Amino acid sequence: MIDGHYLLRRIGYSGAAFFVCITITFFILHLMPGDYITNYLLSLSHTIPQEAVDQFYQQYGLDRPLGEQYIIYICNILQGQWGYSYQYGLPVFPMIMQKLSWSLVILLPAVLLGIIIGIVLGAWSGWRSGGKKDLALFNIMIVFRAIPEFWWAIMAVWVFAFYLQWFPLGGFTSISVLISGLNPWDVLYHAILPICLMTSFVATGNYYMMRNSMIAVIGEDYITTARAKGLDERAVLWRHALKNALLPMVTMTTFQVAGIIMGNVFIETVFSWPGIGLLTTDALRMRDLPLLEGIFLLDALMTIGAMLAADILASYLDPRIRMGDQ
Amino acid sequence: MIEVDAVSKYYTSGFFSRIRTYAVEDVSLSINRGEALGLVGESGSGKSTLGRMMLRLVEPSAGRVVFDGIDLRALKTPAMRQLRPRMQIVFQDPDTALDPRMTIGESVAEPLMVWQQGSRHERDDRVLELFAMVGLQPELADRRPFELSGGQKQRAALARAIVLEPEFIVLDEPTAALDLSVQAQILSLVQVLRKRMDLTLLFISHDLQVVEQMSGSVAVLHKGRIVESGRTADILHRPSHPYTIQLVEAARKSEEWFGKQRGNHGSGDEV
Amino acid sequence: MEENSSLKRKRIIVYAGVCIIVIIALCIAAWGSGIGNAAWGMTKNKEISADEVIIPVSSSSSITYTSNMQKGGVPPGIYQGLIIKDLNGTFDPALAKSWDISADAKTWTFHLARDAIWSDGVPFTCADVKFTNDYMKSNNLTLAYVLTDVQSIDCPDPSTAVVTLKTSYSGFLDQISRQPGITISPKHFWESIPDPQHYEDKQFIGTGPFVFDQDTAGYVRLLRNDAYYGKKAQISGVVLKVITNPDSQVLALKNSEIDVVSDISPAVAKSLKGEKDIAMYTIKDTGAYEVAFNLAQYPANITGFRKAMSHAVDRDTISSLFGTGRPTETTFLIPSLAGRYVNPEDVGMYTYNLSTAREILKSAGFTWDGKGLLLGPDGNVVTLTIPLGTKGQASGGNQKIVSVLKNDWEKLGITLSTVSYDDQKQYKKAINANAVFLDSFPVTLHDDADALVNFAVTPTQKTNYYNYNNPEYNALVSTIRNTADQQEILKMAYQMQDLLARDIPTVPVCTSDTIVAYRSDRFTGWDLGPGYYSVTDPRVLTNLTPVK
């Protein structure tokens, strides 16, 4: 139930939020201690030749006042110029898109599967809350969640890739790519283990949310009412409990999908997967400002877009939420 | 009609030494067909649990519940389900009693659908008929619960409860969450329905006056046990148990004030 | 009571929207990763030839560097400089076969390889050398700073390059061959490219023993350059495989997916011992650690204090904590690498002896209070804070040194604390504000007389880390710069080491080693001795021979 005017205003707010976002990002990045050229020169030798530093500052306009740099940056962004990475000398946008695409190969199936599995398990567990099976599942999930993702990833590599040799140790293609070119089946084979891991990480998070939501819903009187009406348990679950418990999940899952853009550093490190997570940490370590700005810009776009989408979606699905009702 | 024999409900806690916490302990009572029993007690006294156990919406830990000669606890789930249309419940909080995602009409019609009574058209007619009975405008059928006032919702909940023409209804403080003026209307609606449909009622409340109005006999529940029961007038005028005395006195004190309030709010219809 | 068709319509819209988003994401994934263009057939995987060596690299960024115009990080063995630094402080010829130096060390004449050709077939000439210098400077490429001293490069004939420096500089060869060094770029390729900073080179045209084949999906493949003018490789190619996680590198070695893993920890080396077909070797002295003083800060400004502390560093214990490497016995230069440049008279002067340290402190005016705390000549308790930077942090080196120092210096009545810094600039500031700091660096910086310039104050180096400013030392540094004669240079290097031994701006602690594990069933010839600290060094790669 969306009012057209309200929607317009909402989009306006989103634009403003985006602007604030990139402004904050710009200043935080530029006020961050350390700079690219010093790091780079120190990685080459022990001394830092001042003339090289000065020349670099001048080339990239870093010697100008911060306010001026900011205005130039905003003007460039508005013209669609995202700049060039310090490290790679390449235009930022295609670079990000390329890495993002590889991240998506893992994260898209993983997040979708993870959300579905998490919700199904969470709903089942919440529905049976207090039962032995629920407690068993709940405790398994706690243990799974309590141990860091990195450890699971390493263990998975050890067990499935090293000892059992069911999967490759890492990377995203076999070495035969050098002779016969990229084979999608081969990529899939390399992606299965990281996808499975990532799916289970996403699933545990959704499991908790869904279980809680479900427990809250089945405590409501309308569930008892439904039973009193004579609905069998399956009908109570599907017609009343599940639909109501799913509503709070809509917003959360939308954000998770938007979060894909940040990639997953752990998975990417352990599996040598050339995704956006590694690109980001690397850019952060090297203080590659244009690249970082590009990544955060895209992130802000996705998050704000997701917020908008979540709002619209929620108002479609939940009659109680009326956008534009002031 | 319905008889409760030594039922208890307890929850266990603790891992090594199981500690039992009783919500309802060793309660026996019975209601004859067409009669109404008031169940009085403060919050936490176990009256809601007892009410739900009588419908087996909460599984008793011990004891027997006999409905029309049938031992409910001996029934398997499908058989119990078959009995459901004959017994219903109305809750205290009308906000949560109706599925927020369904329209009022759908909520009221759902039992008909479940029990496959009539065609879709007939079901719609029946819903409108019930709406008229409980005093709801027909156009409210397409609204959702959050678009209705508290009183309207409670009327809808009543309509939902009587749609399958039950014999026994548990009214779990049906007016506690409503304004005083609306309370009176709902109570009188219940009276009307009871007479028209020859209902057997369990009326749960913490308000002695309401109980006096609604039922000929009353049971007083205190900490999960029935401490006193009998004719309403007897108990209200000659309470014997200390807890009942306390209850009656508390009610007296506020009587004047309540009286005034009720007088002031004569008959404003809320829509 | 109409059936809620609007709700159904909404539901369809939502489902459709979700599907569209998923499809868009899939398209991005397929397009960007190149899977979309790939053939989906179940073609049988062909393997690369068995005599291509597979080497892991830890980061994909190191092989996707774009501009080969001296941005660094390009695949090994493709580009060459004029010379390559040798182990013994001398230089191996590369594109320059030999060289002459004028008496004032100002004019350098390089005689170039006549049969060198670029991988696209164009002959290499002096024009490329001249072009590299001019082009880097005119395009303000960052690494042009390495050539700051170069006035001009002239080509009297295609195989002779005459480099004229702005001022005399005897260490010029060192300058252009040591990290980052300067490699020669092909004129015919780059002269038509106006903006090398933002140009993505995909051809990698070089003169080295290997030529670029492809960079695909986490692999970079180099093939043997059969037209190479020098010693040709015996392996047919090199494949660099990105494996970001060091643990996975070791597993891949065990699975025989790769042929070598460099820089493994002593613990991993222990676990690999006895593995079938895996051999290991140690490259000695690839890293070095020192306890350095800031001579501008009290109490390190007191020579007696520095001298005393040089006897209070338990180098044997520290070095044993490292698991590899050994204590260094000299001032600054590492004997295994600097060889004849090490002054034998200054070897073995930092004996660990706390009572000697105590004696020297006493004679320098330090006293102890009732609780045994050290009081400075000013009568105040001496407390020290050591700033720790990111260097030496990863290997845990700093912590190992600090733990030993803390224990010993406490016995002398000194309370020691540490502060860690993540940022280089802040760390530098902290070094300047404290009396003692730790440093670590690759030993390539400790291998010849030119390395001693680190302690000097010169017109181009206004300060040094140590705030050490000895006119006598500075004079030696500027003289050595202008001297071409090797004997003279050696003599002055000895004098400089004597000065350092007297003034003690730093106490060398120990060196560390690099352990390399390799598949002995695949290739031999990895171990070329100290100095070849990288398994991707072209000299190592050309030395490899397949086992079968």
mmCIF file of C-alpha atoms in Angstrom, chain A residues 1 32-53 55-60 84-91 94 97-102 104-105 108-109 112 150 154 157-158 161-163 165 167-188 190 243 257 267-274 278 282 285-287 309 312-313 315-317 319, chain C residues 7 10-11 13-14 18 21-22 24-26 28-35 38-49 52 54 59-62 64-67 70-72 136-137 139-145 148 178-180 195 197-200 213-221 239 241-245 247-248 250-255 257 290 391 422-426 428 439-441 445 454 461 465-466:
data_model
loop_
_atom_site.group_PDB
_atom_site.id
_atom_site.type_symbol
_atom_site.label_atom_id
_atom_site.label_comp_id
_atom_site.label_asym_id
_atom_site.label_seq_id
_atom_site.Cartn_x
_atom_site.Cartn_y
_atom_site.Cartn_z
ATOM 1 C CA MET A 1 0.000 0.000 0.000
ATOM 2 C CA MET A 32 42.696 7.625 7.851
ATOM 3 C CA PRO A 33 46.321 7.528 8.987
ATOM 4 C CA GLY A 34 48.820 6.239 6.485
ATOM 5 C CA ASP A 35 48.924 6.660 2.737
ATOM 6 C CA TYR A 36 49.424 4.521 -0.298
ATOM 7 C CA ILE A 37 52.670 5.928 -1.584
ATOM 8 C CA THR A 38 54.524 5.550 1.715
ATOM 9 C CA ASN A 39 53.367 1.961 2.037
ATOM 10 C CA TYR A 40 54.317 1.253 -1.536
ATOM 11 C CA LEU A 41 57.773 2.765 -1.362
ATOM 12 C CA LEU A 42 58.483 1.062 1.949
ATOM 13 C CA SER A 43 57.545 -2.253 0.386
ATOM 14 C CA LEU A 44 60.270 -1.634 -2.193
ATOM 15 C CA SER A 45 63.078 -0.368 -0.052
ATOM 16 C CA HIS A 46 64.040 0.886 3.334
ATOM 17 C CA THR A 47 64.043 4.566 2.514
ATOM 18 C CA ILE A 48 61.303 6.875 1.355
ATOM 19 C CA PRO A 49 62.471 9.368 -1.276
ATOM 20 C CA GLN A 50 60.571 12.538 -0.523
ATOM 21 C CA GLU A 51 60.495 13.686 -4.159
ATOM 22 C CA ALA A 52 58.628 10.521 -5.171
ATOM 23 C CA VAL A 53 56.080 11.122 -2.424
ATOM 24 C CA GLN A 55 55.230 13.851 -7.065
ATOM 25 C CA PHE A 56 52.613 11.249 -6.245
ATOM 26 C CA TYR A 57 50.649 13.692 -4.087
ATOM 27 C CA GLN A 58 50.676 16.198 -6.877
ATOM 28 C CA GLN A 59 49.669 13.669 -9.527
ATOM 29 C CA TYR A 60 46.617 12.573 -7.595
ATOM 30 C CA TYR A 84 41.741 4.970 -11.169
ATOM 31 C CA SER A 85 43.116 2.616 -8.562
ATOM 32 C CA TYR A 86 46.489 3.664 -7.174
ATOM 33 C CA GLN A 87 47.706 0.101 -7.021
ATOM 34 C CA TYR A 88 46.589 -1.191 -10.371
ATOM 35 C CA GLY A 89 46.311 1.948 -12.458
ATOM 36 C CA LEU A 90 42.999 0.587 -13.751
ATOM 37 C CA PRO A 91 39.585 2.239 -13.779
ATOM 38 C CA PRO A 94 35.256 -2.441 -14.088
ATOM 39 C CA MET A 97 32.539 -5.444 -11.155
ATOM 40 C CA GLN A 98 34.962 -8.153 -12.193
ATOM 41 C CA LYS A 99 35.778 -9.108 -8.613
ATOM 42 C CA LEU A 100 32.150 -8.779 -7.640
ATOM 43 C CA SER A 101 31.168 -11.192 -10.364
ATOM 44 C CA TRP A 102 33.467 -13.829 -8.935
ATOM 45 C CA LEU A 104 28.600 -13.637 -6.820
ATOM 46 C CA VAL A 105 29.437 -17.064 -8.196
ATOM 47 C CA LEU A 108 24.548 -15.763 -4.766
ATOM 48 C CA PRO A 109 23.737 -19.465 -4.534
ATOM 49 C CA LEU A 112 19.795 -17.848 -1.442
ATOM 50 C CA PHE A 150 37.848 -19.220 9.372
ATOM 51 C CA ILE A 154 40.294 -24.549 7.199
ATOM 52 C CA VAL A 157 39.731 -27.890 3.349
ATOM 53 C CA TRP A 158 41.603 -30.377 5.497
ATOM 54 C CA ALA A 161 39.927 -31.404 0.005
ATOM 55 C CA PHE A 162 43.089 -32.822 1.534
ATOM 56 C CA TYR A 163 42.220 -36.122 3.164
ATOM 57 C CA GLN A 165 40.211 -35.346 -1.929
ATOM 58 C CA PHE A 167 37.199 -31.268 -3.817
ATOM 59 C CA PRO A 168 40.147 -29.149 -4.923
ATOM 60 C CA LEU A 169 42.173 -27.339 -2.275
ATOM 61 C CA GLY A 170 41.277 -23.917 -3.548
ATOM 62 C CA GLY A 171 41.339 -21.589 -6.487
ATOM 63 C CA PHE A 172 38.546 -21.436 -8.958
ATOM 64 C CA THR A 173 39.726 -23.561 -11.855
ATOM 65 C CA SER A 174 42.050 -26.453 -12.501
ATOM 66 C CA ILE A 175 45.396 -25.767 -14.036
ATOM 67 C CA SER A 176 44.063 -27.156 -17.327
ATOM 68 C CA VAL A 177 42.435 -23.761 -17.824
ATOM 69 C CA LEU A 178 45.749 -22.715 -19.305
ATOM 70 C CA ILE A 179 45.334 -25.212 -22.149
ATOM 71 C CA SER A 180 41.633 -25.726 -22.687
ATOM 72 C CA GLY A 181 40.134 -22.469 -21.451
ATOM 73 C CA LEU A 182 37.556 -21.788 -18.771
ATOM 74 C CA ASN A 183 35.249 -24.741 -18.163
ATOM 75 C CA PRO A 184 32.104 -23.856 -16.211
ATOM 76 C CA TRP A 185 31.794 -27.363 -14.814
ATOM 77 C CA ASP A 186 35.311 -27.067 -13.493
ATOM 78 C CA VAL A 187 34.495 -23.726 -11.872
ATOM 79 C CA LEU A 188 31.403 -25.299 -10.343
ATOM 80 C CA HIS A 190 35.815 -25.661 -7.366
ATOM 81 C CA LYS A 243 3.253 -16.534 7.159
ATOM 82 C CA VAL A 257 21.312 -10.089 -0.181
ATOM 83 C CA ILE A 267 36.133 -17.857 2.443
ATOM 84 C CA GLU A 268 38.031 -15.941 -0.192
ATOM 85 C CA THR A 269 41.315 -16.216 1.707
ATOM 86 C CA VAL A 270 41.033 -19.893 2.478
ATOM 87 C CA PHE A 271 39.892 -20.845 -0.999
ATOM 88 C CA SER A 272 41.995 -18.313 -2.925
ATOM 89 C CA TRP A 273 38.784 -17.069 -4.482
ATOM 90 C CA PRO A 274 39.414 -13.749 -6.218
ATOM 91 C CA LEU A 278 39.961 -9.804 -0.698
ATOM 92 C CA ASP A 282 43.872 -5.455 0.160
ATOM 93 C CA ARG A 285 45.810 -2.364 3.693
ATOM 94 C CA MET A 286 47.421 -0.471 0.842
ATOM 95 C CA ARG A 287 45.273 2.632 1.398
ATOM 96 C CA ALA A 309 13.282 -2.493 -1.588
ATOM 97 C CA ILE A 312 8.315 -1.619 -0.425
ATOM 98 C CA LEU A 313 8.397 -5.373 -0.087
ATOM 99 C CA SER A 315 4.431 -2.962 2.776
ATOM 100 C CA TYR A 316 3.327 -5.346 0.050
ATOM 101 C CA LEU A 317 3.471 -8.355 2.290
ATOM 102 C CA PRO A 319 -0.951 -5.133 5.500
ATOM 103 C CA LEU C 7 -3.020 -9.966 -2.827
ATOM 104 C CA LYS C 10 1.087 -8.450 -5.343
ATOM 105 C CA ARG C 11 2.595 -11.792 -4.595
ATOM 106 C CA ILE C 13 4.962 -8.935 -8.503
ATOM 107 C CA VAL C 14 7.187 -9.694 -5.512
ATOM 108 C CA VAL C 18 13.087 -11.279 -6.698
ATOM 109 C CA ILE C 21 17.208 -9.396 -9.253
ATOM 110 C CA VAL C 22 18.597 -12.926 -9.066
ATOM 111 C CA ILE C 24 20.589 -9.784 -13.050
ATOM 112 C CA ALA C 25 23.066 -10.938 -10.414
ATOM 113 C CA LEU C 26 23.621 -14.172 -12.304
ATOM 114 C CA ILE C 28 26.833 -10.040 -13.721
ATOM 115 C CA ALA C 29 28.487 -13.159 -12.344
ATOM 116 C CA ALA C 30 28.543 -14.904 -15.700
ATOM 117 C CA TRP C 31 29.685 -11.875 -17.638
ATOM 118 C CA GLY C 32 32.360 -10.646 -15.275
ATOM 119 C CA SER C 33 33.905 -13.985 -14.526
ATOM 120 C CA GLY C 34 33.882 -15.020 -18.157
ATOM 121 C CA ILE C 35 31.887 -18.176 -17.478
ATOM 122 C CA ALA C 38 32.991 -20.337 -21.898
ATOM 123 C CA ALA C 39 32.086 -23.533 -23.652
ATOM 124 C CA TRP C 40 29.825 -25.654 -21.499
ATOM 125 C CA GLY C 41 30.847 -28.900 -23.115
ATOM 126 C CA MET C 42 32.387 -31.602 -20.992
ATOM 127 C CA THR C 43 35.698 -31.393 -22.770
ATOM 128 C CA LYS C 44 38.365 -33.563 -21.339
ATOM 129 C CA ASN C 45 40.834 -31.504 -19.361
ATOM 130 C CA LYS C 46 44.167 -31.343 -21.046
ATOM 131 C CA GLU C 47 47.131 -31.037 -18.746
ATOM 132 C CA ILE C 48 50.043 -28.694 -19.074
ATOM 133 C CA SER C 49 53.379 -30.250 -19.932
ATOM 134 C CA GLU C 52 56.484 -26.581 -16.279
ATOM 135 C CA ILE C 54 54.171 -24.540 -10.611
ATOM 136 C CA SER C 59 48.135 -12.586 -3.792
ATOM 137 C CA SER C 60 46.464 -12.217 -7.112
ATOM 138 C CA SER C 61 47.283 -8.519 -7.109
ATOM 139 C CA SER C 62 50.957 -9.280 -7.548
ATOM 140 C CA THR C 64 47.610 -8.538 -12.300
ATOM 141 C CA TYR C 65 49.657 -5.403 -12.124
ATOM 142 C CA THR C 66 48.801 -3.432 -15.154
ATOM 143 C CA SER C 67 51.457 -1.036 -16.215
ATOM 144 C CA GLN C 70 58.049 0.139 -13.586
ATOM 145 C CA LYS C 71 55.101 -0.276 -11.300
ATOM 146 C CA GLY C 72 56.623 -3.443 -9.978
ATOM 147 C CA MET C 136 59.746 7.426 -16.955
ATOM 148 C CA LYS C 137 60.768 10.946 -16.122
ATOM 149 C CA ASN C 139 55.509 10.705 -17.487
ATOM 150 C CA ASN C 140 56.294 11.227 -13.808
ATOM 151 C CA LEU C 141 56.222 7.516 -13.086
ATOM 152 C CA THR C 142 56.708 6.880 -9.398
ATOM 153 C CA LEU C 143 59.789 4.737 -9.772
ATOM 154 C CA ALA C 144 61.551 7.463 -11.746
ATOM 155 C CA TYR C 145 63.016 8.485 -8.391
ATOM 156 C CA THR C 148 67.103 10.816 -10.002
ATOM 157 C CA ARG C 178 68.671 -3.457 -5.938
ATOM 158 C CA GLN C 179 64.972 -3.462 -5.078
ATOM 159 C CA PRO C 180 63.081 -1.839 -6.707
ATOM 160 C CA ASP C 195 49.360 7.585 -20.449
ATOM 161 C CA GLN C 197 49.955 5.192 -15.566
ATOM 162 C CA HIS C 198 46.522 4.054 -16.681
ATOM 163 C CA TYR C 199 47.426 1.696 -19.470
ATOM 164 C CA GLU C 200 46.722 -1.963 -18.973
ATOM 165 C CA ASP C 213 51.905 -16.602 -22.147
ATOM 166 C CA GLN C 214 48.649 -15.842 -20.353
ATOM 167 C CA ASP C 215 46.989 -14.607 -17.195
ATOM 168 C CA THR C 216 43.836 -16.636 -16.698
ATOM 169 C CA ALA C 217 41.610 -17.317 -13.746
ATOM 170 C CA GLY C 218 44.164 -17.366 -10.957
ATOM 171 C CA TYR C 219 47.081 -18.584 -13.033
ATOM 172 C CA VAL C 220 49.873 -16.774 -14.779
ATOM 173 C CA ARG C 221 51.834 -18.802 -17.245
ATOM 174 C CA VAL C 239 53.006 -21.341 -13.804
ATOM 175 C CA LYS C 241 49.165 -20.197 -9.052
ATOM 176 C CA VAL C 242 47.340 -17.940 -6.607
ATOM 177 C CA ILE C 243 46.975 -19.622 -3.220
ATOM 178 C CA THR C 244 46.194 -16.942 -0.665
ATOM 179 C CA ASN C 245 46.347 -19.072 2.444
ATOM 180 C CA ASP C 247 48.335 -23.478 5.043
ATOM 181 C CA SER C 248 46.703 -24.302 1.749
ATOM 182 C CA VAL C 250 51.569 -26.503 2.169
ATOM 183 C CA LEU C 251 48.629 -28.846 1.568
ATOM 184 C CA ALA C 252 48.914 -28.228 -2.160
ATOM 185 C CA LEU C 253 52.597 -29.123 -2.012
ATOM 186 C CA LYS C 254 51.765 -32.359 -0.201
ATOM 187 C CA ASN C 255 49.135 -33.127 -2.857
ATOM 188 C CA GLU C 257 49.601 -29.645 -7.007
ATOM 189 C CA GLU C 290 68.590 -4.851 15.282
ATOM 190 C CA LYS C 391 57.688 -4.591 10.241
ATOM 191 C CA ASP C 422 49.833 0.090 12.758
ATOM 192 C CA ASP C 423 50.552 3.169 10.771
ATOM 193 C CA GLN C 424 53.927 3.947 9.288
ATOM 194 C CA LYS C 425 53.754 7.675 9.863
ATOM 195 C CA GLN C 426 52.813 7.396 13.519
ATOM 196 C CA LYS C 428 58.074 7.049 12.528
ATOM 197 C CA ASP C 439 64.123 -2.656 13.258
ATOM 198 C CA SER C 440 64.078 -5.502 10.809
ATOM 199 C CA PHE C 441 64.729 -5.633 7.096
ATOM 200 C CA LEU C 445 70.281 -3.866 2.688
ATOM 201 C CA ASN C 454 71.905 4.504 6.142
ATOM 202 C CA GLN C 461 69.322 12.315 3.287
ATOM 203 C CA TYR C 465 66.494 6.769 11.765
ATOM 204 C CA TYR C 466 69.221 6.882 14.393
#
